[in-house]
Coordinates of C-alpha atoms and ligand atoms in Angstrom, one line a residue:
X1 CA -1.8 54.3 130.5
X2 CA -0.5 56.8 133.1
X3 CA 3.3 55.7 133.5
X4 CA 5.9 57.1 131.2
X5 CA 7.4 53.5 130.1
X6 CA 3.6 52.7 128.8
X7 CA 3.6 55.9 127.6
X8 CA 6.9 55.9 125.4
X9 CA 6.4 52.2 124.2
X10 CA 2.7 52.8 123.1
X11 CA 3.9 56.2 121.0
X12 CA 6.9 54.2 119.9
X13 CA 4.5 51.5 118.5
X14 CA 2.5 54.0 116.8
X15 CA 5.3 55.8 115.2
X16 CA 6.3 52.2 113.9
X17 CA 2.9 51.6 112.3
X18 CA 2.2 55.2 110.8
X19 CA 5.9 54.8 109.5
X20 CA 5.1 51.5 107.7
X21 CA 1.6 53.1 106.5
X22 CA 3.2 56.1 105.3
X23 CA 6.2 54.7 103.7
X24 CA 3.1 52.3 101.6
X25 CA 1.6 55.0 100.4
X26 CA 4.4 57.0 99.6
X27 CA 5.8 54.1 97.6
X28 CA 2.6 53.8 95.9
X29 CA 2.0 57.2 94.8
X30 CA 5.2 57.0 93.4
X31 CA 4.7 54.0 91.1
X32 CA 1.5 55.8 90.0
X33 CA 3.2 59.2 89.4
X34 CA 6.1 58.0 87.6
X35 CA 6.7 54.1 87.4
X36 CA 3.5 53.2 85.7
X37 CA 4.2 54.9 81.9
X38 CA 7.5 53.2 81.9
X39 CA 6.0 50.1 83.3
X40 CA 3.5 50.4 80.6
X41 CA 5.8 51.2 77.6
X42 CA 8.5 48.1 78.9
X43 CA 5.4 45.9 78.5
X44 CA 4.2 46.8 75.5
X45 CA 7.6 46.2 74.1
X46 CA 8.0 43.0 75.5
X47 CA 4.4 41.5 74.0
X48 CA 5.1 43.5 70.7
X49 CA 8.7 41.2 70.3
X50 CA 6.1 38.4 71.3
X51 CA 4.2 38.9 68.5
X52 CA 6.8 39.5 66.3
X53 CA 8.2 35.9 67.4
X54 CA 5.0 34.3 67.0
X55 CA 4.3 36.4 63.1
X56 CA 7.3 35.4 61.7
X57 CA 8.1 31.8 62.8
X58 CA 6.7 29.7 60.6
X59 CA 5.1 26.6 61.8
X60 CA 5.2 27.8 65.5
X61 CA 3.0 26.0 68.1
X62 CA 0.8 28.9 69.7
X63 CA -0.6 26.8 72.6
X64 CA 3.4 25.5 73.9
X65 CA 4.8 29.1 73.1
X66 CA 1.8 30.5 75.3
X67 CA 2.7 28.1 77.2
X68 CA 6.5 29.0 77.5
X69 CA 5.6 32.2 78.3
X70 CA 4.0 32.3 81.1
X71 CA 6.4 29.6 82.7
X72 CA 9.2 32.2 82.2
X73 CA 6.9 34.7 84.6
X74 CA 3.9 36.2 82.5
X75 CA 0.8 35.8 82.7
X76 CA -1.2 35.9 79.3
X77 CA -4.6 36.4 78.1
X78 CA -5.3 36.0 74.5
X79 CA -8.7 36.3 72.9
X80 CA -9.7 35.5 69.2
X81 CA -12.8 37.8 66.9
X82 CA -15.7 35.0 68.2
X83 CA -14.8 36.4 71.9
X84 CA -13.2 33.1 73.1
X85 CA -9.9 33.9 75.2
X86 CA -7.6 31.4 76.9
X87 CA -5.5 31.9 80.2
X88 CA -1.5 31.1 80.1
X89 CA -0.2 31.1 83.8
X90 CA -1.9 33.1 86.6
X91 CA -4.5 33.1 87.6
X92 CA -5.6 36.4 87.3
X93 CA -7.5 38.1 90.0
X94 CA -10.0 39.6 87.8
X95 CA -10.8 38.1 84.8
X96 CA -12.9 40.7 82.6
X97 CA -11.7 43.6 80.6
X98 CA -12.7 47.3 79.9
X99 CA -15.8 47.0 77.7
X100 CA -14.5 46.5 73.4
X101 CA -10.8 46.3 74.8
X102 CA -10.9 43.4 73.2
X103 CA -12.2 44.9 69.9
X104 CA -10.0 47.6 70.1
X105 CA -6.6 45.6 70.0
X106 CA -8.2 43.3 67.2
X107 CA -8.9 46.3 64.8
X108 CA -4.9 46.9 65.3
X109 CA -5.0 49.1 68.4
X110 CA -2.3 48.6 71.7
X111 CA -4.3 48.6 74.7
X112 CA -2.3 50.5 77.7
X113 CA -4.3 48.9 81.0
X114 CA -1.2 49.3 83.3
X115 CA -0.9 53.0 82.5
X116 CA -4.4 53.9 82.8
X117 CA -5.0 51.9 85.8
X118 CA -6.6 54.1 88.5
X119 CA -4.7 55.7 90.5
X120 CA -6.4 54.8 94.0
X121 CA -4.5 55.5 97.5
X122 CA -4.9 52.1 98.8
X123 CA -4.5 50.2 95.5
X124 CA -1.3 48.2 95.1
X125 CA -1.0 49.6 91.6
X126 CA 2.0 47.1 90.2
X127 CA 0.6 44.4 92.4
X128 CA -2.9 44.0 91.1
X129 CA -2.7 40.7 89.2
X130 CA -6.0 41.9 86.8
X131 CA -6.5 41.4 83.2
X132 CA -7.2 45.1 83.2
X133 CA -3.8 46.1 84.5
X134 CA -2.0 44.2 81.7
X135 CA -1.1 45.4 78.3
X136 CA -3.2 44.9 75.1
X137 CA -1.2 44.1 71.3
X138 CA -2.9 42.7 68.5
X139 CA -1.3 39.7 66.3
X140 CA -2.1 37.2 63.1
X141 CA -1.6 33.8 63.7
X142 CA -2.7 31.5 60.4
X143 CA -4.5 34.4 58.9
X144 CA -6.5 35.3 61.6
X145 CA -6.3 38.2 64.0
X146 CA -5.9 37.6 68.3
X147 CA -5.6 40.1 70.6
X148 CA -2.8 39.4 73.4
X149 CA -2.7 40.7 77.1
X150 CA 0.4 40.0 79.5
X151 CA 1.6 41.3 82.6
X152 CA 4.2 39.7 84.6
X153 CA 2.9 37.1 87.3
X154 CA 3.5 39.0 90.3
X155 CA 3.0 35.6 92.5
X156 CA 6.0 33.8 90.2
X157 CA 8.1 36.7 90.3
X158 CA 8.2 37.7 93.6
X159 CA 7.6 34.5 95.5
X160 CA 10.7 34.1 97.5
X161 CA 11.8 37.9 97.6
X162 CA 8.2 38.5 99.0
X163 CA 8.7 36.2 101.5
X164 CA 11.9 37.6 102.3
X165 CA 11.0 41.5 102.2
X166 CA 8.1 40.3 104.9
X167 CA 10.4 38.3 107.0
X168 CA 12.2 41.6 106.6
X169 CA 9.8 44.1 107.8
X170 CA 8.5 41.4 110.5
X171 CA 12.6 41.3 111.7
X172 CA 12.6 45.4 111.5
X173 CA 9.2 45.8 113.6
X174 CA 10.0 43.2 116.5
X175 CA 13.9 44.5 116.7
X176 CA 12.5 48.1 116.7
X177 CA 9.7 47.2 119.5
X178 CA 12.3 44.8 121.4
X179 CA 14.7 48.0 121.4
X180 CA 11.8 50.3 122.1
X181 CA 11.4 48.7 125.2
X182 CA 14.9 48.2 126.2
X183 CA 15.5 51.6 125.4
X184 CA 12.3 53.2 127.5
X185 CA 13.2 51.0 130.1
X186 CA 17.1 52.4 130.4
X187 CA 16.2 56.0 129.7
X188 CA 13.2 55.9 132.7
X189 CA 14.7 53.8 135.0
X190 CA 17.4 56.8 136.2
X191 CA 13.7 58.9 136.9
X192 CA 12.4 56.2 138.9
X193 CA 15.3 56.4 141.0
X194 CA 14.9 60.2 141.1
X195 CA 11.6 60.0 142.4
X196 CA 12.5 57.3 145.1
X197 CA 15.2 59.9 146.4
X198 CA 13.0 63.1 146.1
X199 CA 10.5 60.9 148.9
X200 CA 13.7 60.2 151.2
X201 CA 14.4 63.8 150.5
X202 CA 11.3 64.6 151.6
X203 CA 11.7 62.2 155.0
X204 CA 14.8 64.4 155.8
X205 CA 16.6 61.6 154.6
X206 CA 19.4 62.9 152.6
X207 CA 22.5 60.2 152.9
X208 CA 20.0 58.1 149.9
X209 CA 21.1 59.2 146.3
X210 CA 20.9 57.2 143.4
X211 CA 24.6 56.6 141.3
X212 CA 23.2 58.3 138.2
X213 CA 26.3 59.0 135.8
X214 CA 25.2 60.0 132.6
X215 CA 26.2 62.7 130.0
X216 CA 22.6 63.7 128.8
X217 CA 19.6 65.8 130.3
X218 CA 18.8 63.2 132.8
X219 CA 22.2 63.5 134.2
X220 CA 22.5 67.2 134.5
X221 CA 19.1 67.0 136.0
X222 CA 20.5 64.3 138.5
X223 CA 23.7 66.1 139.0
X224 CA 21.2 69.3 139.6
X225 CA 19.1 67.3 142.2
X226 CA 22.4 66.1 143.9
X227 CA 23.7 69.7 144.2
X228 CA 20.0 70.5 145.6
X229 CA 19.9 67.7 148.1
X230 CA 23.4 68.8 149.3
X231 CA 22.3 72.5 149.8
X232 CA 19.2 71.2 151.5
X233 CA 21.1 69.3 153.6
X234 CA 23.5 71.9 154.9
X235 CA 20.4 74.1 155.3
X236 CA 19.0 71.3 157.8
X237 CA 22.4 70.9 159.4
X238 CA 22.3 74.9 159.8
X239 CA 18.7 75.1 161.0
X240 CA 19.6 72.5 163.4
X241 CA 22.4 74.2 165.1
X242 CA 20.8 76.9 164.8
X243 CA 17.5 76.3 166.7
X244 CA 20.3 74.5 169.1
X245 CA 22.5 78.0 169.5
X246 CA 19.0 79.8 169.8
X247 CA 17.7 77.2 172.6
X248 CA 21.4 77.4 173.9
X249 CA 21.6 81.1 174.6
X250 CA 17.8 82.2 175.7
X251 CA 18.8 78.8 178.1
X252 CA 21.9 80.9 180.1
X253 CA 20.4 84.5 181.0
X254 CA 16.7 82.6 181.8
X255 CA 18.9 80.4 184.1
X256 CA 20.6 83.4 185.3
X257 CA 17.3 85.4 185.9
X258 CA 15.9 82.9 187.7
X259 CA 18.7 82.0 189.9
X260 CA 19.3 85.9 190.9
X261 CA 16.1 86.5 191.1
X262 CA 16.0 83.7 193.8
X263 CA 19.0 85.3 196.1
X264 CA 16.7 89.1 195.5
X265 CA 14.2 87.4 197.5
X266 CA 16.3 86.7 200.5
X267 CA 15.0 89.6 202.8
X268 CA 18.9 89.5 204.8
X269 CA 20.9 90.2 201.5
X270 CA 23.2 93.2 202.2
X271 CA 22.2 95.8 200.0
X272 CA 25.0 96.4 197.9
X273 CA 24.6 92.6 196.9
X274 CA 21.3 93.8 196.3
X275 CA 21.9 96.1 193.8
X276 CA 24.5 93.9 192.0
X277 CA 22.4 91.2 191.8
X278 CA 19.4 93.4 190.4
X279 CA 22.3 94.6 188.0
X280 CA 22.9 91.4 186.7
X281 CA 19.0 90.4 186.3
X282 CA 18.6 93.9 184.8
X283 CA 21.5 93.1 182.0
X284 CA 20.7 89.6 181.2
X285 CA 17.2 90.7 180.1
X286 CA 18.3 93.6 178.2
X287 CA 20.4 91.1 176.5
X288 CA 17.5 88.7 176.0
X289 CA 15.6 91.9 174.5
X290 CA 18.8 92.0 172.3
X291 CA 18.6 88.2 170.9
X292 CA 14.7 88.5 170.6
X293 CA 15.6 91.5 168.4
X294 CA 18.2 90.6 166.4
X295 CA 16.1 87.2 165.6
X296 CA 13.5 89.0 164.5
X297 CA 15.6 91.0 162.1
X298 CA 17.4 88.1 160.7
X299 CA 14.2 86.0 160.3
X300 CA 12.7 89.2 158.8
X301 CA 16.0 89.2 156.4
X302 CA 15.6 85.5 155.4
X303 CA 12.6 86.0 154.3
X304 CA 13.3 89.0 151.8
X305 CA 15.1 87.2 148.5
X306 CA 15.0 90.5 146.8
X307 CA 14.9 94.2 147.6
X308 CA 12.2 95.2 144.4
X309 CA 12.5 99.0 145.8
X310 CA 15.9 100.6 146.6
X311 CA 15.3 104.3 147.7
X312 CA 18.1 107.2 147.2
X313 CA 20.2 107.1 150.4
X314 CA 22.3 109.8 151.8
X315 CA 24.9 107.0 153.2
X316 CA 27.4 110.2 154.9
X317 CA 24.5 111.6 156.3
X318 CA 23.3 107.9 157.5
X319 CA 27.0 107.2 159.2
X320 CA 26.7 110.9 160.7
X321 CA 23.2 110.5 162.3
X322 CA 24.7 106.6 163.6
X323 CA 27.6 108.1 164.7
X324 CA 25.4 110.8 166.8
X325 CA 23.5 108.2 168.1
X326 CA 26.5 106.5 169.5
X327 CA 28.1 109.5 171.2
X328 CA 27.2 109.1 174.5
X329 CA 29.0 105.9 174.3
X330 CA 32.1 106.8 172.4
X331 CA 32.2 109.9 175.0
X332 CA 32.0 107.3 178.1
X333 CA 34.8 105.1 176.9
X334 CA 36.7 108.3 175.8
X335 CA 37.0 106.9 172.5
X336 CA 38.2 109.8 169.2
X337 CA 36.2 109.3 166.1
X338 CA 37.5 110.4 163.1
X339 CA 35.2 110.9 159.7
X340 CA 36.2 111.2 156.3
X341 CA 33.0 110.9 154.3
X342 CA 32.8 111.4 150.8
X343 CA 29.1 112.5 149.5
X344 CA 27.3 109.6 148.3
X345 CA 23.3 108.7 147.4
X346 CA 23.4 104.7 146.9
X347 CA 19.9 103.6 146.2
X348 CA 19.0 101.0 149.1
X349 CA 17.2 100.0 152.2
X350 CA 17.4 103.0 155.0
X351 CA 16.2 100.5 157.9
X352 CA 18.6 97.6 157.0
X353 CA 21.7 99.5 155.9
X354 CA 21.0 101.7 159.1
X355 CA 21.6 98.4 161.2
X356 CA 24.6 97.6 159.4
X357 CA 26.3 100.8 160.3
X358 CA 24.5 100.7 164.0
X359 CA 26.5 96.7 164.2
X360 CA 29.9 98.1 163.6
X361 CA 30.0 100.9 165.4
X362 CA 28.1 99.4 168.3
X363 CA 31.6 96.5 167.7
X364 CA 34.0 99.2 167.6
X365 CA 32.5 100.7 170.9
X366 CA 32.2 97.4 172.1
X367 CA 35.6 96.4 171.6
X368 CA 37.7 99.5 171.4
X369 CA 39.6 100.3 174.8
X370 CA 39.1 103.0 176.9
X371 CA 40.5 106.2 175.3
X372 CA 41.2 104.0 171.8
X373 CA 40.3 105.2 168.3
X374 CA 37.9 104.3 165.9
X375 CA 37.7 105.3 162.1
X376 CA 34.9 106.0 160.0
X377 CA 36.0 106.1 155.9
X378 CA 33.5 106.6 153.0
X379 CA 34.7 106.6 149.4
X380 CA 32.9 106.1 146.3
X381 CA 34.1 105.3 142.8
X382 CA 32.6 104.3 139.5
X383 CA 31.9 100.5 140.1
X384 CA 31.4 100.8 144.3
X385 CA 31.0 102.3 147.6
X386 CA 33.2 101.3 150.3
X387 CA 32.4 102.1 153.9
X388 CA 35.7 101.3 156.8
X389 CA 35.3 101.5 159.9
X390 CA 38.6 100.7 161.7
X391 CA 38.9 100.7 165.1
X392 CA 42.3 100.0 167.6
X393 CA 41.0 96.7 169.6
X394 CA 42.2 93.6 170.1
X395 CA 41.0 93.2 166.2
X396 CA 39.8 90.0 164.9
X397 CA 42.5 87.0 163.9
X398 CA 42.7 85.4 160.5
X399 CA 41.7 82.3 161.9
X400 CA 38.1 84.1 162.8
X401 CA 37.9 86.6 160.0
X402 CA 35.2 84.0 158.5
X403 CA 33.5 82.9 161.1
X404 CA 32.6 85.8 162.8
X405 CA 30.1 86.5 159.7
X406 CA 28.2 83.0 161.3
X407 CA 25.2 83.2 163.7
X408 CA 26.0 83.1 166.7
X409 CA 30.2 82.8 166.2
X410 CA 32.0 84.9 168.8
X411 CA 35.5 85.2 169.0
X412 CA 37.2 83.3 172.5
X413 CA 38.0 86.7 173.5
X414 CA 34.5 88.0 173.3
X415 CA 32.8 85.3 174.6
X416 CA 35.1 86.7 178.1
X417 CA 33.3 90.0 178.1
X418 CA 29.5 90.8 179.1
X419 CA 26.8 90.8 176.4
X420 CA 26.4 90.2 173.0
X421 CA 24.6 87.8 171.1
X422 CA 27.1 86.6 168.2
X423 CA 24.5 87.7 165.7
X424 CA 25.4 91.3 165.0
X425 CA 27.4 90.5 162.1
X426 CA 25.7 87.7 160.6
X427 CA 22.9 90.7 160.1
X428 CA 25.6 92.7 158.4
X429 CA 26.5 89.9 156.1
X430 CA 22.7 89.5 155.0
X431 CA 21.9 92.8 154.4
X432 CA 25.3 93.4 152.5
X433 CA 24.9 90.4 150.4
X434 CA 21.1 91.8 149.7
X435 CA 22.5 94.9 148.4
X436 CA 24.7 92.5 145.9
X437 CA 27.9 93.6 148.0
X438 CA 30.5 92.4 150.2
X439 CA 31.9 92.5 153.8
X440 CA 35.3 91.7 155.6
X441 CA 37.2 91.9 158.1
X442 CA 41.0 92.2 158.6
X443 CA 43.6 94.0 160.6
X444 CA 44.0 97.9 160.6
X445 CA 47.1 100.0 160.6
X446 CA 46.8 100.4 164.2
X447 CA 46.1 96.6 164.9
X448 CA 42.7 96.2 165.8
X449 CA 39.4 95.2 163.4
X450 CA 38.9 96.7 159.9
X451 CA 35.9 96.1 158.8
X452 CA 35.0 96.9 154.7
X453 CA 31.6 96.8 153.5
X454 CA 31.5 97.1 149.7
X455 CA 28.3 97.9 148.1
X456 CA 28.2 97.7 144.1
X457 CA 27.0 100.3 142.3
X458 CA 25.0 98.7 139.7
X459 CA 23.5 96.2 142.4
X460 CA 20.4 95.3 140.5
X461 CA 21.2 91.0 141.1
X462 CA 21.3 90.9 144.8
X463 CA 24.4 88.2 145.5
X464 CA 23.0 84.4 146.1
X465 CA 22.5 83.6 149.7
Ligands
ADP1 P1 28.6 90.2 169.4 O1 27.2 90.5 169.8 O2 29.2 89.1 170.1 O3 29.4 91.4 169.2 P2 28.8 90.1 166.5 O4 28.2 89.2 165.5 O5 28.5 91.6 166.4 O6 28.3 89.6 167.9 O7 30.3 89.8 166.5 C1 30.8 88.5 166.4 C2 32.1 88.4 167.0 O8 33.1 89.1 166.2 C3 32.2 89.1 168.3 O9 31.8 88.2 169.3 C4 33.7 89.4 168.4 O10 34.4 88.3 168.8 C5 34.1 89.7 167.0 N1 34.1 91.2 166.7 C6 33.1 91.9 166.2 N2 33.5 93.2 166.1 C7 34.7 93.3 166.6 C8 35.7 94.3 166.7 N3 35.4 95.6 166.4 N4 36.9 94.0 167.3 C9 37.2 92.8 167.6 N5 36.3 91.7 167.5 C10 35.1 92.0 167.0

C-alpha cells in the first residue's frame, strides 16, 4: 500500500476495529470488577421473593408458576433430592452445574454462580446463558426440599435491543469508514495537486498553480509553495535577462574589437587614425577585462549565503589605503578629497568590503567633474557604522536611486560616457547586504550622489538576498 489515501484509510480501519475491541473488553472488565456482586445480590433477591411466593401460597401450581416465570424473562432450573431437575425457558447453553451445587442449596445454602463466574478476558460475563452463571436458593414445596437456579434469559430480554445496538454499531462502522474515505480523499487531494505543480515547476513552468484555499497546514504549505514558485520565478525571469545583458554587453566591445581591428590592418591608414583606433581596441578590452571581472566577483558573491568568519577590520585605515590607491586619478581630474574618519574595527570580509569602497570611489572619480569635490565620512555609533562618500556630479535622480543597485542598470547619462559595466554597484549591494547592512543613494548638499553604506554592528544574520 504505498499511496497516502490507502495508507490513511487502512489505519483509519484499524483504529475502528481496535476501538470496537478495546471498548469490549473494557466493558467487560468492568462488569466483572464491579457489576457482577450487584448483579449477583439483585438475583438472589429476586429468586428468594420467588420462593417466598411459592412457600406461602397455598395450593400453588409449581409447574404454571415455573412456568410464568420464565415467560416474564428468566430462565429457571430447579432440581429435587433424587437429582431430577426440570428446565423453565431457555435454553441454557450449558446445562451442568459446579459439582454438589445442587446439594449445597438443598441443605439450605444460596449458591452465588454469577458472582463467582470466572473472570476471563474474552468471556461475555453477563451474557453467558449457563446454569453455572445463575443463582442458586433452596425452597419446600409439599414438604419436600428443591433447589432453584434463575438468571434472566438473555435471548428474551435483549432480543430487539440486541438487534438494534448491532444495527447500531454496523450504522457507526460503515458512516465512520464511508467518512474515512471522504475525508482522506478531501484532505489528500490538495497534495496531489501540489505534486502535479512541483513537476511543472520543475519544467520551468510556473503560470500552473493549483487554487488551494484552506486555513490549515496544507494551506500554509500551499500558500508557502506559491510564495516559492513566485520567487523561483522572478529568479528565472532575472537569470534570463541576465544572461541576455551578459550576452548583450560582451556582444558590443567584441563587435567593436573586431571591426577596428579590421581598419588597423589597412596598411594606408594615417597614423594618428592609427593610434586612435588602437586606443579604442585597447579600451574596449580593458573594459571586457572589467565585465569578466566583475562577473566573477558577483558569481563568487552569489554563491556565499553566509560569511561564517568575519575578521577585525581597520575600515579608516581600509578607506585611507583606497583612497591612496585612487590618487593618481583624483590628482588627474583635479579632484579635493576631503576625510573625516572616525576609528573603527567592524569585524568583516577585507577582500569584499575593500571592493565596496574601491566601487564608490572609482563612481565618484568616474563621475565627478574636473576640479569637483568628493567626500569621504566615517562615523560609528552603538547600533552601526556608516561610511558617505559624497561627491559633486551630476548625482543620481530619484527615479534611479533603485535601480542603479540592479546588474547591469546605468543611468541615461552614463550610458553617454566611455566604460563601465553597470555592475559596480550591484557588487556593493551584495556585499553590504552580506554584512547584514544597507546602501543608498540620494542627493548631497552640493548636488551630486551621496552614497551611505550602513553596516550593523551586531551583524551576526546576514540580511536575506
Ligand atoms: P558603472 O560601471 O556604469 O559605473 P555602476 O554599477 O558602478 O556601473 O553604477 C551604475 C550607475 O549608477 C552608473 O552607470 C551611473 O549611472 C550611476 N552612478 C554610479 N555612481 C555615480 C555617481 N557617483 N554619480 C552619478 N551617477 C552614478
Amino acid at each position: 500500500m504505498k499511496s497516502l489515501y490507502g495508507k490513511f484509510v487502512f489505519s483509519s480501519f484499524l483504529v475502528l476495529v481496535a476501538g470496537i475491541l478495546l471498548s469490549y473488553l473494557v466493558v467487560n472488565t468492568i462488569y466483572h470488577r464491579d457489576m457482577k456482586v450487584d448483579n449477583d445480590e439483585k438475583h438472589v433477591h429476586i429468586a428468594e421473593e420467588m420462593v417466598s411466593f411459592i412457600e406461602s401460597t397455598d395450593g400453588l401450581d409449581l409447574e404454571r408458576y415455573l412456568r410464568t416465570q420464565a415467560e416474564a424473562g428468566y430462565i429457571l432450573y430447579v432440581s429435587d433430592q433424587e437429582d431430577r431437575g426440570s428446565f423453565y425457558g431457555g435454553p441454557f447453553k450449558e446445562n451442568s452445574l459446579p459439582e454438589g451445587t445442587v446439594r449445597s442449596v438443598l441443605d439450605g445454602h444460596v449458591y452465588h454462580g454469577m458472582r463467582d463466574l470466572p473472570a476471563e478476558t474474552f468471556w461475555a460475563g453477563y451474557f453467558a446463558n449457563d446454569v453455572a452463571n445463575t443463582v442458586g436458593v433452596p425452597f419446600t414445596y409439599h414438604d419436600r426440599p428443591y433447589a432453584l437456579f434463575i438468571r434472566p434469559d438473555i435471548g428474551l430480554l435483549f432480543n430487539e435491543l440486541h438487534w438494534l445496538t448491532a444495527i447500531m454499531f454496523i450504522l457507526i462502522a460503515a458512516i465512520g469508514f464511508i467518512a474515512v474515505l471522504y475525508t482522506a480523499k478531501k484532505l489528500i487531494r490538495p497534495l496531489t495537486e501540489l505534486t502535479e505543480a512541483t513537476n511543472q515547476v520543475a519544467q520551468e513552468r510556473f503560470s500552473f498553480f493549483p487554487d488551494i484555499r484552506r486555513n490549515d497546514e496544507i494551506g500554509q504549505l500551499s500558500d508557502s509553495f506559491r510564495r516559492m514558485v513566485r520567487k523561483l520565478e522572478e529568479n528565472d525571469r532575472a537569470r534570463k535577462a541576465f544572461i541576455s545583458d551578459v550576452s548583450h554587453d560582451l556582444q558590443s566591445p567584441l563587435l567593436n574589437i573586431k571591426g577596428y581591428a579590421e581598419l588597423l590592418g589597412n596598411p594606408e591608414l594615417p597614423e594618428g587614425q592609427r593610434r586612435e583606433y588602437s586606443e579604442i581596441v585597447r579600451d574596449e578590452a580593458v573594459r571586457l577585462s572589467d565585465l569578466a571581472r566583475q562577473l566573477l566577483l558577483l558569481t563568487s558573491i552569489d554563491q556565499i549565503t553566509d560569511l561564517a568568519e568575519f575578521e577585525p577590520l581597520d575600515i579608516a585605515a581600509q578607506l585611507r589605503e583606497v583612497i591612496r590607491k585612487y590618487r593618481w586619478a583624483f590628482e588627474a581630474k583635479e579632484i579635493y578629497v576631503s576625510l573625516e574618519l572616525d576609528e573603527a574595527v567592524y569585524p568583516g570580509d577585507r577582500e569584499l568590503l575593500e571592493k565596496v569602497w574601491e566601487n564608490l570611489l572609482s563612481n565618484a572619480v568616474k563621475y565627478t567633474p574636473d576640479g569637483g569635490e568628493v567626500s569621504v565620512r566615517l562615523r560609528t555609533a552603538a547600533e552601526a557604522l556608516t561610511v558617505t562618500v559624497e561627491d559633486n556630479g551630476p548625482g543620481v535622480g530619484p527615479e534611479d536611486a533603485q535601480r542603479v543597485f540592479d546588474r547591469f542598470y546605468r543611468t541615461d547619462e552614463a550610458r553617454t560616457r566611455e566604460g563601465g559595466t553597470g555592475l559596480g554597484l550591484s557588487i556593493v549591494k551584495e556585499v553590504v547586504m552580506l554584512h547584514g547592512g544597507s546602501v543608498k543613494v540620494d542627493q548631497g548638499q552640493s548636488g551630486g550622489a551621496r552614497f551611505t553604506v550602513s553596516l550593523p554592528c551586531r551583524h551576526n544574520q546576514p540580511a536575506k538576498r
